[in-house]
Tab-separated table of N, CA and C in Angstrom:
chain	number	residue	atom	x	y	z
J	1	UNK	N	62.861	105.478	83.977
J	1	UNK	CA	62.592	106.277	85.541
J	1	UNK	C	63.906	106.369	86.036
J	2	UNK	N	64.761	105.825	85.824
J	2	UNK	CA	66.120	106.022	86.024
J	2	UNK	C	66.880	107.676	84.793
J	3	UNK	N	65.844	107.462	84.193
J	3	UNK	CA	66.143	108.996	83.640
J	3	UNK	C	65.150	110.139	84.168
J	4	UNK	N	64.363	109.585	84.029
J	4	UNK	CA	63.898	110.232	85.445
J	4	UNK	C	63.915	111.176	86.718
J	5	UNK	N	65.080	110.044	87.134
J	5	UNK	CA	65.139	110.772	88.765
J	5	UNK	C	66.869	110.713	88.791
J	6	UNK	N	67.455	110.997	87.338
J	6	UNK	CA	68.933	111.683	87.215
J	6	UNK	C	70.123	110.498	87.794
J	7	UNK	N	70.134	108.698	87.320
J	7	UNK	CA	69.998	108.042	87.799
J	7	UNK	C	71.153	107.593	86.490
J	8	UNK	N	70.996	108.232	85.440
J	8	UNK	CA	72.248	107.133	84.316
J	8	UNK	C	73.099	107.697	83.920
J	9	UNK	N	74.448	106.985	83.743
J	9	UNK	CA	75.377	107.535	83.422
J	9	UNK	C	75.930	109.004	82.471
J	10	UNK	N	76.834	109.696	81.815
J	10	UNK	CA	77.071	110.335	80.766
J	10	UNK	C	77.273	109.096	80.406
J	11	UNK	N	77.079	109.853	79.301
J	11	UNK	CA	77.546	109.078	77.593
J	11	UNK	C	79.542	109.317	77.097
J	12	UNK	N	79.588	107.950	76.754
J	12	UNK	CA	81.061	108.071	76.532
J	12	UNK	C	80.615	109.674	75.131
J	13	UNK	N	81.911	110.097	74.512
J	13	UNK	CA	82.188	111.183	73.434
J	13	UNK	C	82.806	110.689	72.447
J	14	UNK	N	84.359	109.236	73.064
J	14	UNK	CA	84.919	108.957	72.562
J	14	UNK	C	86.537	109.641	73.144
J	15	UNK	N	85.904	110.525	73.087
J	15	UNK	CA	87.395	111.023	73.378
J	15	UNK	C	88.355	110.958	75.229
J	16	UNK	N	89.033	110.797	74.521
J	16	UNK	CA	89.820	110.610	76.521
J	16	UNK	C	89.844	112.035	77.750
J	17	UNK	N	89.765	111.058	78.307
J	17	UNK	CA	89.087	112.330	79.719
J	17	UNK	C	90.650	112.916	79.703
J	18	UNK	N	90.519	114.193	80.472
J	18	UNK	CA	91.705	115.429	80.629
J	18	UNK	C	92.142	115.041	81.216
J	19	UNK	N	91.154	114.581	82.414
J	19	UNK	CA	91.721	114.649	84.003
J	19	UNK	C	92.355	113.528	83.988
J	20	UNK	N	94.013	113.098	84.727
J	20	UNK	CA	95.008	112.463	85.362
J	20	UNK	C	94.280	112.411	86.782
J	21	UNK	N	95.043	110.339	86.820
J	21	UNK	CA	94.546	110.577	88.419
J	21	UNK	C	96.052	109.989	88.716
J	22	UNK	N	95.360	111.379	89.767
J	22	UNK	CA	96.645	110.950	90.960
J	22	UNK	C	96.422	110.926	92.386
J	23	UNK	N	95.648	110.536	92.492
J	23	UNK	CA	95.572	109.209	93.440
J	23	UNK	C	96.159	108.387	93.547
J	24	UNK	N	95.709	107.725	95.095
J	24	UNK	CA	95.833	106.914	95.637
J	24	UNK	C	94.954	105.436	95.768
J	25	UNK	N	94.577	104.320	95.787
J	25	UNK	CA	93.443	103.852	96.550
J	25	UNK	C	93.710	103.200	97.640
J	26	UNK	N	95.068	102.819	97.950
J	26	UNK	CA	95.445	102.375	99.203
J	26	UNK	C	95.066	103.865	99.970
J	27	UNK	N	95.007	103.191	101.304
J	27	UNK	CA	94.709	103.839	102.255
J	27	UNK	C	95.424	103.676	103.189
J	28	UNK	N	96.283	104.572	104.194
J	28	UNK	CA	97.033	103.936	105.700
J	28	UNK	C	96.497	103.731	106.644
J	29	UNK	N	94.724	104.571	106.840
J	29	UNK	CA	93.868	103.699	108.696
J	29	UNK	C	93.062	103.134	107.563
J	30	UNK	N	92.686	102.187	108.598
J	30	UNK	CA	91.952	101.180	108.450
J	30	UNK	C	90.249	101.662	108.484
J	31	UNK	N	89.530	101.359	107.531
J	31	UNK	CA	88.098	101.571	107.582
J	31	UNK	C	87.575	103.027	107.259
J	32	UNK	N	88.486	102.918	106.378
J	32	UNK	CA	88.343	104.710	105.450
J	32	UNK	C	88.106	104.790	104.121
J	33	UNK	N	88.540	103.397	103.054
J	33	UNK	CA	87.821	102.750	102.160
J	33	UNK	C	87.546	101.684	101.598
J	34	UNK	N	86.657	101.471	100.436
J	34	UNK	CA	86.612	99.323	100.446
J	34	UNK	C	86.310	100.022	99.307
J	35	UNK	N	85.955	98.726	98.970
J	35	UNK	CA	85.710	98.747	96.536
J	35	UNK	C	84.676	97.209	96.842
J	36	UNK	N	85.103	97.227	96.078
J	36	UNK	CA	83.934	96.014	95.715
J	36	UNK	C	83.601	95.373	94.309
J	37	UNK	N	83.358	94.528	93.925
J	37	UNK	CA	83.385	94.340	92.426
J	37	UNK	C	82.547	92.363	92.078
J	38	UNK	N	81.802	92.204	91.458
J	38	UNK	CA	81.618	91.082	91.135
J	38	UNK	C	81.652	90.032	90.177
J	39	UNK	N	81.290	89.048	90.021
J	39	UNK	CA	82.174	88.572	87.846
J	39	UNK	C	80.751	87.800	88.077
J	40	UNK	N	80.616	86.317	87.186
J	40	UNK	CA	79.844	85.881	86.761
J	40	UNK	C	81.000	84.930	85.889
J	41	UNK	N	80.119	83.602	86.100
J	41	UNK	CA	81.624	81.903	85.601
J	41	UNK	C	79.794	81.299	84.613
J	42	UNK	N	80.093	81.041	83.341
J	42	UNK	CA	79.785	80.153	83.423
J	42	UNK	C	79.976	79.055	83.681
J	43	UNK	N	78.889	78.178	83.733
J	43	UNK	CA	79.140	76.445	83.971
J	43	UNK	C	79.075	75.363	82.948
J	44	UNK	N	79.755	74.537	83.190
J	44	UNK	CA	78.979	73.658	81.663
J	44	UNK	C	78.150	72.942	81.816
J	45	UNK	N	76.607	72.944	83.209
J	45	UNK	CA	75.584	72.539	82.804
J	45	UNK	C	75.123	73.571	82.470
J	46	UNK	N	75.243	74.907	81.587
J	46	UNK	CA	74.873	75.784	81.358
J	46	UNK	C	73.783	77.054	82.055
J	47	UNK	N	73.558	76.523	83.751
J	47	UNK	CA	73.902	77.172	84.849
J	47	UNK	C	74.806	78.783	85.449
J	48	UNK	N	75.548	78.824	85.920
J	48	UNK	CA	75.843	80.531	85.606
J	48	UNK	C	76.250	80.191	87.667
J	49	UNK	N	77.134	80.508	88.224
J	49	UNK	CA	78.335	81.041	89.113
J	49	UNK	C	77.562	82.396	89.182
J	50	UNK	N	77.207	83.209	90.391
J	50	UNK	CA	77.880	85.193	90.295
J	50	UNK	C	77.705	85.093	91.867
J	51	UNK	N	78.842	86.214	91.756
J	51	UNK	CA	79.955	86.383	92.925
J	51	UNK	C	80.168	87.834	92.894
J	52	UNK	N	79.798	87.997	94.465
J	52	UNK	CA	80.049	89.449	94.073
J	52	UNK	C	81.085	89.185	95.833
J	53	UNK	N	81.979	90.895	95.909
J	53	UNK	CA	82.442	90.746	97.189
J	53	UNK	C	82.716	92.321	97.249
J	54	UNK	N	83.723	92.393	98.742
J	54	UNK	CA	83.777	93.503	99.593
J	54	UNK	C	85.029	93.877	100.055
J	55	UNK	N	86.401	94.275	99.147
J	55	UNK	CA	87.872	94.514	100.277
J	55	UNK	C	87.876	95.409	100.889
J	56	UNK	N	88.794	95.709	102.101
J	56	UNK	CA	89.302	97.245	102.150
J	56	UNK	C	89.966	97.445	101.824
J	57	UNK	N	90.663	98.497	101.637
J	57	UNK	CA	91.860	98.658	101.508
J	57	UNK	C	92.587	99.200	101.524
J	58	UNK	N	92.941	99.754	102.911
J	58	UNK	CA	94.116	99.495	103.271
J	58	UNK	C	94.976	98.482	103.474
J	59	UNK	N	94.093	96.689	104.120
J	59	UNK	CA	95.563	95.803	104.243
J	59	UNK	C	94.393	95.165	102.455
J	60	UNK	N	93.797	95.434	102.179
J	60	UNK	CA	93.374	94.726	101.141
J	60	UNK	C	92.457	93.389	101.138
J	61	UNK	N	92.185	93.347	102.716
J	61	UNK	CA	91.443	91.785	103.154
J	61	UNK	C	90.213	92.235	103.140
J	62	UNK	N	89.818	91.117	101.834
J	62	UNK	CA	88.391	90.996	102.463
J	62	UNK	C	87.187	90.466	102.880
J	63	UNK	N	86.114	91.436	103.077
J	63	UNK	CA	85.483	92.241	104.216
J	63	UNK	C	84.208	91.133	104.488
J	64	UNK	N	84.085	91.236	102.879
J	64	UNK	CA	82.865	89.415	102.642
J	64	UNK	C	82.331	89.132	101.757
J	65	UNK	N	81.706	88.369	101.567
J	65	UNK	CA	81.593	88.185	99.745
J	65	UNK	C	79.723	87.612	99.836
J	66	UNK	N	79.745	86.845	98.723
J	66	UNK	CA	78.128	85.916	98.625
J	66	UNK	C	78.497	85.438	97.704
J	67	UNK	N	77.763	84.620	97.322
J	67	UNK	CA	77.965	83.642	95.877
J	67	UNK	C	76.574	82.123	95.711
J	68	UNK	N	76.553	82.706	94.582
J	68	UNK	CA	74.791	82.040	94.275
J	68	UNK	C	74.701	81.584	92.507
J	69	UNK	N	74.185	80.352	92.726
J	69	UNK	CA	74.234	79.457	91.482
J	69	UNK	C	72.118	80.272	90.726
J	70	UNK	N	71.752	80.684	91.881
J	70	UNK	CA	70.709	81.137	91.984
J	70	UNK	C	70.087	82.446	90.081
J	71	UNK	N	68.274	81.290	89.844
J	71	UNK	CA	68.401	82.212	88.777
J	71	UNK	C	68.094	83.922	89.057
J	72	UNK	N	67.799	84.235	90.337
J	72	UNK	CA	67.576	85.540	90.270
J	72	UNK	C	68.646	85.972	91.511
J	73	UNK	N	69.657	86.089	91.507
J	73	UNK	CA	70.237	86.300	93.063
J	73	UNK	C	69.672	87.621	93.281
J	74	UNK	N	70.307	87.718	94.632
J	74	UNK	CA	70.105	88.533	95.865
J	74	UNK	C	71.483	88.505	97.082
J	75	UNK	N	72.404	89.025	96.234
J	75	UNK	CA	73.763	89.103	96.405
J	75	UNK	C	73.908	90.545	97.264
J	76	UNK	N	73.129	90.829	97.203
J	76	UNK	CA	73.370	92.871	98.247
J	76	UNK	C	73.503	92.570	99.784
């Protein structure tokens, strides 16, 4: 289904990318750029804790987060 809708990532060829990253992640004004990430932590009892968060890139403040231990999390 993803292939039909062109949602797959391009396969890595093993060659280094020729483009050089000269840009900045930080910005001078608020509400112009954000970033997000998530991670999962395995607990001793076999449970998994999942966390997702997003940051504002001007002051790198956390704009929001979600955490769960549910089997089928809905972090979005």
